[in-house]
Short mmCIF file of C-alpha atoms and ligand atoms in Angstrom, two decimals:
data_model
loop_
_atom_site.label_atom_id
_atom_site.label_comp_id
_atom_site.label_asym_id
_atom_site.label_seq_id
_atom_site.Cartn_x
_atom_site.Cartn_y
_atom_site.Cartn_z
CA UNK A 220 101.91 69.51 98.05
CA UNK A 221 105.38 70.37 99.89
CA UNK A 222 108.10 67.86 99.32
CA UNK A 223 109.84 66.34 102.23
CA UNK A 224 113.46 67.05 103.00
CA UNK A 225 115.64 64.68 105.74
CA UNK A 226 118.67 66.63 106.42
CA UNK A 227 120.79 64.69 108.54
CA UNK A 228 123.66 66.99 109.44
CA UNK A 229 125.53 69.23 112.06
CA UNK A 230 124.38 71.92 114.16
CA UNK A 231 126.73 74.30 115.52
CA UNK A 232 126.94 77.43 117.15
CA UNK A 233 129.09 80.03 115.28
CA UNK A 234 131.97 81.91 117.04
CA UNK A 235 132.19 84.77 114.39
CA UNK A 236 135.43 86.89 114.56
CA UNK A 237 135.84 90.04 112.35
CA UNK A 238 139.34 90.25 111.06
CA UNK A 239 141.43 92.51 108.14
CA UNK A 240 143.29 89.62 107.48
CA UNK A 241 144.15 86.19 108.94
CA UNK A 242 147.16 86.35 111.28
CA UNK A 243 150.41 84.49 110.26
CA UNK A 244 151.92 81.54 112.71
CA UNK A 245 152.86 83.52 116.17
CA UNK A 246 151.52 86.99 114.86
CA UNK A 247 148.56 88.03 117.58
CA UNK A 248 146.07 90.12 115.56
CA UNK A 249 143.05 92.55 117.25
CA UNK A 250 139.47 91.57 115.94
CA UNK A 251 137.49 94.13 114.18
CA UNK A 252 134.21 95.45 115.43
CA UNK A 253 132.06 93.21 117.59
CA UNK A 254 132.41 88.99 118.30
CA UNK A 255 129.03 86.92 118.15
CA UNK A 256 127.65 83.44 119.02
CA UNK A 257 125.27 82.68 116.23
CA UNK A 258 123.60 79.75 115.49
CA UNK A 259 125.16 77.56 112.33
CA UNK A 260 126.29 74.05 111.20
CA UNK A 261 126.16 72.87 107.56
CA UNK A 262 123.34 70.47 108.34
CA UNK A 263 121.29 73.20 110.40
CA UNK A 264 121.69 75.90 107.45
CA UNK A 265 120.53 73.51 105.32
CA UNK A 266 117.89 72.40 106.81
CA UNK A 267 116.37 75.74 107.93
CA UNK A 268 117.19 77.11 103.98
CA UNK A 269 115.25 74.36 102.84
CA UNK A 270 111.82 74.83 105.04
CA UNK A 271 112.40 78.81 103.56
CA UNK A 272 111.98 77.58 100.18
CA UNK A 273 108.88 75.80 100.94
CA UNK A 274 109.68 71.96 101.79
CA UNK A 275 108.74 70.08 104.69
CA UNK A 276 112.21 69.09 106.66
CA UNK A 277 112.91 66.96 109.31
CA UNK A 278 116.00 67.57 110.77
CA UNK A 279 118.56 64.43 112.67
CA UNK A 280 121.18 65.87 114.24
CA UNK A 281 122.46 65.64 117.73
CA UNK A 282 123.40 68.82 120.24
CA UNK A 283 125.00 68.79 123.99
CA UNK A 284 122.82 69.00 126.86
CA UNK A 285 123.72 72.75 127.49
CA UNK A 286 122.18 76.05 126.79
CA UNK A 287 123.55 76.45 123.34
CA UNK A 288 121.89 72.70 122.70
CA UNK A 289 118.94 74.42 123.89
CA UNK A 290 118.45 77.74 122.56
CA UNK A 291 119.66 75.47 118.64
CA UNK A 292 116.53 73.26 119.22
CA UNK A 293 113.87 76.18 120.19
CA UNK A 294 115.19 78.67 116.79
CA UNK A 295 114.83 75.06 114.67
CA UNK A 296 111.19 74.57 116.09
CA UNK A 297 110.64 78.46 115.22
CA UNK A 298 111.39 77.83 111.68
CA UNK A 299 109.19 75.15 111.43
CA UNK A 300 111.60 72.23 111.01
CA UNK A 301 110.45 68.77 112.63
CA UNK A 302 112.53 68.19 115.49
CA UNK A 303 111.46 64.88 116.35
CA UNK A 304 114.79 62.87 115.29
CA UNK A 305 117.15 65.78 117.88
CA UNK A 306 119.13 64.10 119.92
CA UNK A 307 120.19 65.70 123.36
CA UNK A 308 123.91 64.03 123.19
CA UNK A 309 125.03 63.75 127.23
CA UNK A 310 128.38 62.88 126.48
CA UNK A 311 129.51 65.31 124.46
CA UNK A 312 129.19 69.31 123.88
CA UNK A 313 127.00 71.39 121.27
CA UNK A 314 129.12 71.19 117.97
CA UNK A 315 131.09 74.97 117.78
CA UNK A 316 132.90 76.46 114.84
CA UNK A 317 135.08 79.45 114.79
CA UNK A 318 134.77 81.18 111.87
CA UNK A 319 136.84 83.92 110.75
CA UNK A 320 135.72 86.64 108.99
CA UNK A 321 137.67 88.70 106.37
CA UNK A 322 136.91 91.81 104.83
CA UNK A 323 136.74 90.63 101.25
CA UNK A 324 133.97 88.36 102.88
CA UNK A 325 135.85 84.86 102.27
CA UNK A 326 135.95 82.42 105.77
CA UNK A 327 138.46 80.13 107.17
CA UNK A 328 136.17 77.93 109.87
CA UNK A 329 137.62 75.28 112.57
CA UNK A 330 134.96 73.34 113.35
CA UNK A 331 134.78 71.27 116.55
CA UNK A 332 132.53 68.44 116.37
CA UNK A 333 130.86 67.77 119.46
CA UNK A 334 127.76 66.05 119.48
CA UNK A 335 127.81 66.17 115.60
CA UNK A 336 130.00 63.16 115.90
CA UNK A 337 127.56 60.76 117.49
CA UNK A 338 124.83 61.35 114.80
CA UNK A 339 124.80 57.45 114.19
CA UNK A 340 123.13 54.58 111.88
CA UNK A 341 120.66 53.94 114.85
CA UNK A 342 119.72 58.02 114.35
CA UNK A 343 119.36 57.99 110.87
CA UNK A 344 117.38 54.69 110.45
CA UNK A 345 114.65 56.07 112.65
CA UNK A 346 114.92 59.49 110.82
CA UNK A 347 114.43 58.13 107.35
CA UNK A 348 110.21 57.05 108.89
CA UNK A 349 109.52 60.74 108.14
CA UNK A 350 109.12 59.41 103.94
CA UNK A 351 111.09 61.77 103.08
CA UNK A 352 111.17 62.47 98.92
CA UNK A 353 115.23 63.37 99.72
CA UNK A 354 117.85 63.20 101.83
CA UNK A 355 120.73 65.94 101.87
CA UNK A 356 123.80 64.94 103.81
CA UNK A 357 127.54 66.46 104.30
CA UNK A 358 130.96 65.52 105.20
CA UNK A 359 130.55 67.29 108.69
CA UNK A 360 129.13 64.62 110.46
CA UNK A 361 130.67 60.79 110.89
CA UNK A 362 131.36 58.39 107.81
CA UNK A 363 128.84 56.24 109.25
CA UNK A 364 126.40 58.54 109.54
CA UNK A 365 126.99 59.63 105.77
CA UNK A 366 126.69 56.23 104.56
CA UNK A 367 123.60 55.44 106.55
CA UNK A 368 121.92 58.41 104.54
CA UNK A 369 122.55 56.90 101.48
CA UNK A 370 121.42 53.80 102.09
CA UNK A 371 118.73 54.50 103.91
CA UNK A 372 117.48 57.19 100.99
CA UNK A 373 118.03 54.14 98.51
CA UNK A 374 116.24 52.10 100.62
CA UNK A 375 113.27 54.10 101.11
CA UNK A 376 113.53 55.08 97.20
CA UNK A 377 114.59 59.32 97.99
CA UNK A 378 116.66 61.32 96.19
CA UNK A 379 119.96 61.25 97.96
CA UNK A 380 122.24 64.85 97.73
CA UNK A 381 125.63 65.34 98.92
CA UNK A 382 127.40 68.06 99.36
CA UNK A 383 130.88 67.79 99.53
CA UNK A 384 131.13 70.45 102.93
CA UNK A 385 133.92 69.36 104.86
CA UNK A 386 135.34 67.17 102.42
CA UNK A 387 138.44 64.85 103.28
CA UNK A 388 140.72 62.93 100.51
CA UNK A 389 140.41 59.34 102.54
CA UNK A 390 136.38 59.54 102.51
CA UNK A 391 135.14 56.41 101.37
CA UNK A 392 133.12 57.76 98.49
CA UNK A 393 133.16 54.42 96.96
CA UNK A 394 130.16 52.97 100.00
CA UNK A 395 127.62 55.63 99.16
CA UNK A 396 124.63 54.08 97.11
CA UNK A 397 123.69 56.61 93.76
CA UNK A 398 124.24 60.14 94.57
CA UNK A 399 121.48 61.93 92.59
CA UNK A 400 123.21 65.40 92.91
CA UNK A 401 126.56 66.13 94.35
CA UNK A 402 127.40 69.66 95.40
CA UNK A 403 131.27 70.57 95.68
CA UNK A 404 132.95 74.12 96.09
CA UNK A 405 135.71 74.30 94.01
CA UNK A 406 138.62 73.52 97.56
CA UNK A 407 136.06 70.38 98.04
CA UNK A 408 136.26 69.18 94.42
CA UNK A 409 140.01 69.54 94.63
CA UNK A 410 140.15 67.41 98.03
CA UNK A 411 138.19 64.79 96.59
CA UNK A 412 139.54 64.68 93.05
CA UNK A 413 143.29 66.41 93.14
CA UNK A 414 141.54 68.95 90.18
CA UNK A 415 140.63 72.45 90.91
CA UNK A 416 137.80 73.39 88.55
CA UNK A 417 139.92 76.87 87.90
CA UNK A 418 138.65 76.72 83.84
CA UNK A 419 136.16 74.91 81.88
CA UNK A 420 138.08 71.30 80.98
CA UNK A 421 139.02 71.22 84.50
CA UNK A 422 135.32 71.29 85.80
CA UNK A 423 135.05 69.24 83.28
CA UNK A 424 137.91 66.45 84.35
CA UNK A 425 136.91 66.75 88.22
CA UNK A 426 133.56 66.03 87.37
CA UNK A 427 134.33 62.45 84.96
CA UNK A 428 136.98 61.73 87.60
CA UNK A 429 133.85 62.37 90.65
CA UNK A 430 131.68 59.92 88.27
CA UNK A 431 134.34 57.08 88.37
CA UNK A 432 134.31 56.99 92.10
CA UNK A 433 130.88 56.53 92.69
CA UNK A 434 127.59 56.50 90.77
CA UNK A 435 126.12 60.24 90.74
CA UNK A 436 123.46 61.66 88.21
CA UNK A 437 124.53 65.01 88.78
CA UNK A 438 127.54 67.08 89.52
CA UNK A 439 127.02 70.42 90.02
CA UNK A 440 130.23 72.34 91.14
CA UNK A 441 129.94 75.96 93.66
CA UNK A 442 132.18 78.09 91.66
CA UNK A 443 131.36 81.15 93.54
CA UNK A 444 132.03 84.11 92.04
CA UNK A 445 132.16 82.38 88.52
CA UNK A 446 128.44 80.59 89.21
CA UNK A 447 128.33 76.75 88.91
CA UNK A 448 128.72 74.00 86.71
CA UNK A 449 126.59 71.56 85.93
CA UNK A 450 127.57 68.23 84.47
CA UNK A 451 124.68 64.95 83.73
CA UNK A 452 127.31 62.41 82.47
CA UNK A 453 127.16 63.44 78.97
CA UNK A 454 126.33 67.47 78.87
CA UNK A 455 127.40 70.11 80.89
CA UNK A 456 126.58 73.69 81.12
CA UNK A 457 128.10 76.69 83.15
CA UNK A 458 125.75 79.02 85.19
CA UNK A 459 126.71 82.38 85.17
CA UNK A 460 127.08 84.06 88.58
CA UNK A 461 124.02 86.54 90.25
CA UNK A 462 126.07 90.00 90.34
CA UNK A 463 126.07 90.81 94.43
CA UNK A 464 128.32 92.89 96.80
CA UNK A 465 130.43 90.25 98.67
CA UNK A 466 129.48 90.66 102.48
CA UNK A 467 129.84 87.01 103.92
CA UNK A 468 130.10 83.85 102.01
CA UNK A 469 129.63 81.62 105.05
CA UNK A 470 126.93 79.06 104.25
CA UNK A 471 126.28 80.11 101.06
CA UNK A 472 127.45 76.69 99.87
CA UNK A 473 124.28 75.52 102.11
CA UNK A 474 121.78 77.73 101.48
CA UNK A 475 123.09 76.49 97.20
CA UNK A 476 122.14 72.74 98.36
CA UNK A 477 119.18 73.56 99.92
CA UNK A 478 117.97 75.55 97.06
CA UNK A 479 119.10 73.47 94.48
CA UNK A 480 117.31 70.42 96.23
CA UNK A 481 113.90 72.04 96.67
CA UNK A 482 114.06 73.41 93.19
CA UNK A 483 114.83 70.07 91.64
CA UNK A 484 112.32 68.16 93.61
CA UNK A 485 109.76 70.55 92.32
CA UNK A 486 110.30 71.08 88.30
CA UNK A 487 112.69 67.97 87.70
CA UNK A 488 114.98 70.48 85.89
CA UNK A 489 118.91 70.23 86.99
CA UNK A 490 119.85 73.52 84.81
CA UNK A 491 116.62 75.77 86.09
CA UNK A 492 116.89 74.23 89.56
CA UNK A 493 120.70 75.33 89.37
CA UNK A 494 119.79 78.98 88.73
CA UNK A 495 117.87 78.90 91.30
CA UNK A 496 120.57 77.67 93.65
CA UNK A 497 122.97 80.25 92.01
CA UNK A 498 120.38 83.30 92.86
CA UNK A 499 119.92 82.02 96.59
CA UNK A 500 123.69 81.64 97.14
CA UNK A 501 124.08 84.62 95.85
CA UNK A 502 122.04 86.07 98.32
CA UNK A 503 123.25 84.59 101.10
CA UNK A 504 126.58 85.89 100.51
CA UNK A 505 124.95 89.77 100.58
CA UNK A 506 124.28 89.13 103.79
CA UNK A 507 126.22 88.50 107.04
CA UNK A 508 125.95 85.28 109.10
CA UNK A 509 125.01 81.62 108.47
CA UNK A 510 120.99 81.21 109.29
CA UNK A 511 121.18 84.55 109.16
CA UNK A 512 121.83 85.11 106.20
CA UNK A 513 119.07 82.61 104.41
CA UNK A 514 117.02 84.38 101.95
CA UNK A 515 113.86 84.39 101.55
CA UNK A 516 111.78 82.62 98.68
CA UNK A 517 110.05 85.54 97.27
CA UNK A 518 113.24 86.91 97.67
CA UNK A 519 115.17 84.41 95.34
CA UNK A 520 111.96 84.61 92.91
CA UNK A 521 112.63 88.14 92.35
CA UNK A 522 116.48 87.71 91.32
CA UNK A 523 115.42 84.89 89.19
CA UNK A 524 113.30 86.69 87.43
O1 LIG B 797 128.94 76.15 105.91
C1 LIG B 797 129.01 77.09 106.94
C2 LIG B 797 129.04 76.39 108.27
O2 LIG B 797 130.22 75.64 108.38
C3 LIG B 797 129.06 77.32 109.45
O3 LIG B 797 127.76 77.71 109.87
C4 LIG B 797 129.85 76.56 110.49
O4 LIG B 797 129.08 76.11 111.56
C5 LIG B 797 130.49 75.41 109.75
O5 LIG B 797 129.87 74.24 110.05
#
């Protein structure tokens, strides 16, 4: 039977610019090719990777009461997510993020949060009656909203994942209940810990110095082009990367979560369930966009193998 996945999160539309490089404080630089408006958010790429790798997901989140609101809700429904706990927000705007594009295929987004920001307690406690078997969370929604999701997944007795996406140093880590898997890139580790995970004792200090904060079971650290790291408290192990041209990297980290959750609720296994993740970020990052760029599972199964 399919696990079930709450993904309480953002949804945003994505403002994609092409660019060579990003311009320097009062330079003006010309776009490349063609702009879009493309449908994104860390909690909506999530949740939508998740239902491609074969668990049931209910998604809370909260959009504007405009037409990029609308057309969000209608592509979730088409991807067979559970809409039920969407919010149509009337005081606020459909979350947005600009997200520039270099050629190398690395992003700087500005995310504005919109409705995202009104995802409450009230939201999530009437989310959580889906049973889910885990919640998956990020920093791109409120505080409150992040510590609802962990208690309500302890509560209810689900697996609760963060990952560290829009990470901030003053976060109050310290309120969440046990985090059973905790997902930073290597920028997010260093915002929450002051270490980058640039070699092997320093994935290894970030991730004791993560573990001191707050109870987690598992770290497992988005290197990107050098794979991930996995730590359980007492072992770790490094994942080598999946070998793939470099198109896009935007919500790879995402479509890693999602991956790695589904996995993990399914075999049990942190270091299998982490290549998994590795193969499916991997793939994301061949291709451009953020749901766009979600993979599909036969098509993970087949780099796996
Ligand atoms: O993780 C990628 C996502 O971050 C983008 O889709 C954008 O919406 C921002 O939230």
């Amino acid at each position: 039977m399919a696990k079930r996945i709450l993904v309480v999160g953002s949804a945003n539309i994505d403002f994609v610019l092409n660019t060579p490089y990003i311009p320097a404080p009062g330079e003006t630089l010309i776009s490349q090719g063609n702009y879009v408006f493309t449908p994104g958010g860390k909690g909506a790429n999530t949740a939508v990777a998740a239902a491609a790798f074969g668990a049931d997901v209910s998604f809370c989140t909260r959009v504007g009461d405009d037409a990029y609101g609308d057309r969000l809700i209608s592509l979730f429904a088409e991807k067979g997510l559970d809409t039920r706990f969407i919010k149509v927000d009337r005081l606020e705007q459909t979350g947005l993020a600009v997200v520039m594009l270099e050629q190398n295929g690395k992003n700087r987004i500005l995310a504005f949060s919109g409705a995202n920001k009104r995802i409450n307690d009230s939201d999530v406690e009437a989310a959580i009656s889906c049973y889910p078997d885990a919640v998956i969370t990020q920093f791109e929604v409120q505080p409150e909203a992040v510590i609802a999701a962990a208690r309500t997944a302890a509560d209810e007795g689900a697996k609760f994942i963060l990952d560290a996406g829009a990470a901030t140093s003053d976060f109050p880590l310290s309120k969440l209940e046990q985090i059973e898997i905790l997902t930073p890139n290597e920028v997010e580790t260093e915002i929450l810990t002051g270490i980058r995970p640039n070699n092997l004792e320093n994935c290894l200090r970030a991730s004791i110095a993560l573990c001191n904060k707050v109870d987690i079971k598992y770290v497992v650290l988005k290197l990107g082009a050098r794979g991930c790291y996995v730590y359980d408290g007492k072992y770790s192990h490094l994942i080598s990367p999946c070998e793939v041209p470099v198109v896009d990297t935007t919500a790879a980290g995402d479509v890693f979560t999602a991956a790695l959750t589904t996995e993990f609720l399914r075999t049990g296994d942190i270091i299998d369930s982490a290549k998994f993740a590795n193969a499916a970020g991997g793939l994301a990052v061949s291709k451009k966009g953020a749901i766009t760029s979600i993979p599909t599972l036969e098509e993970v199964r087949n780099i796996c193998m």
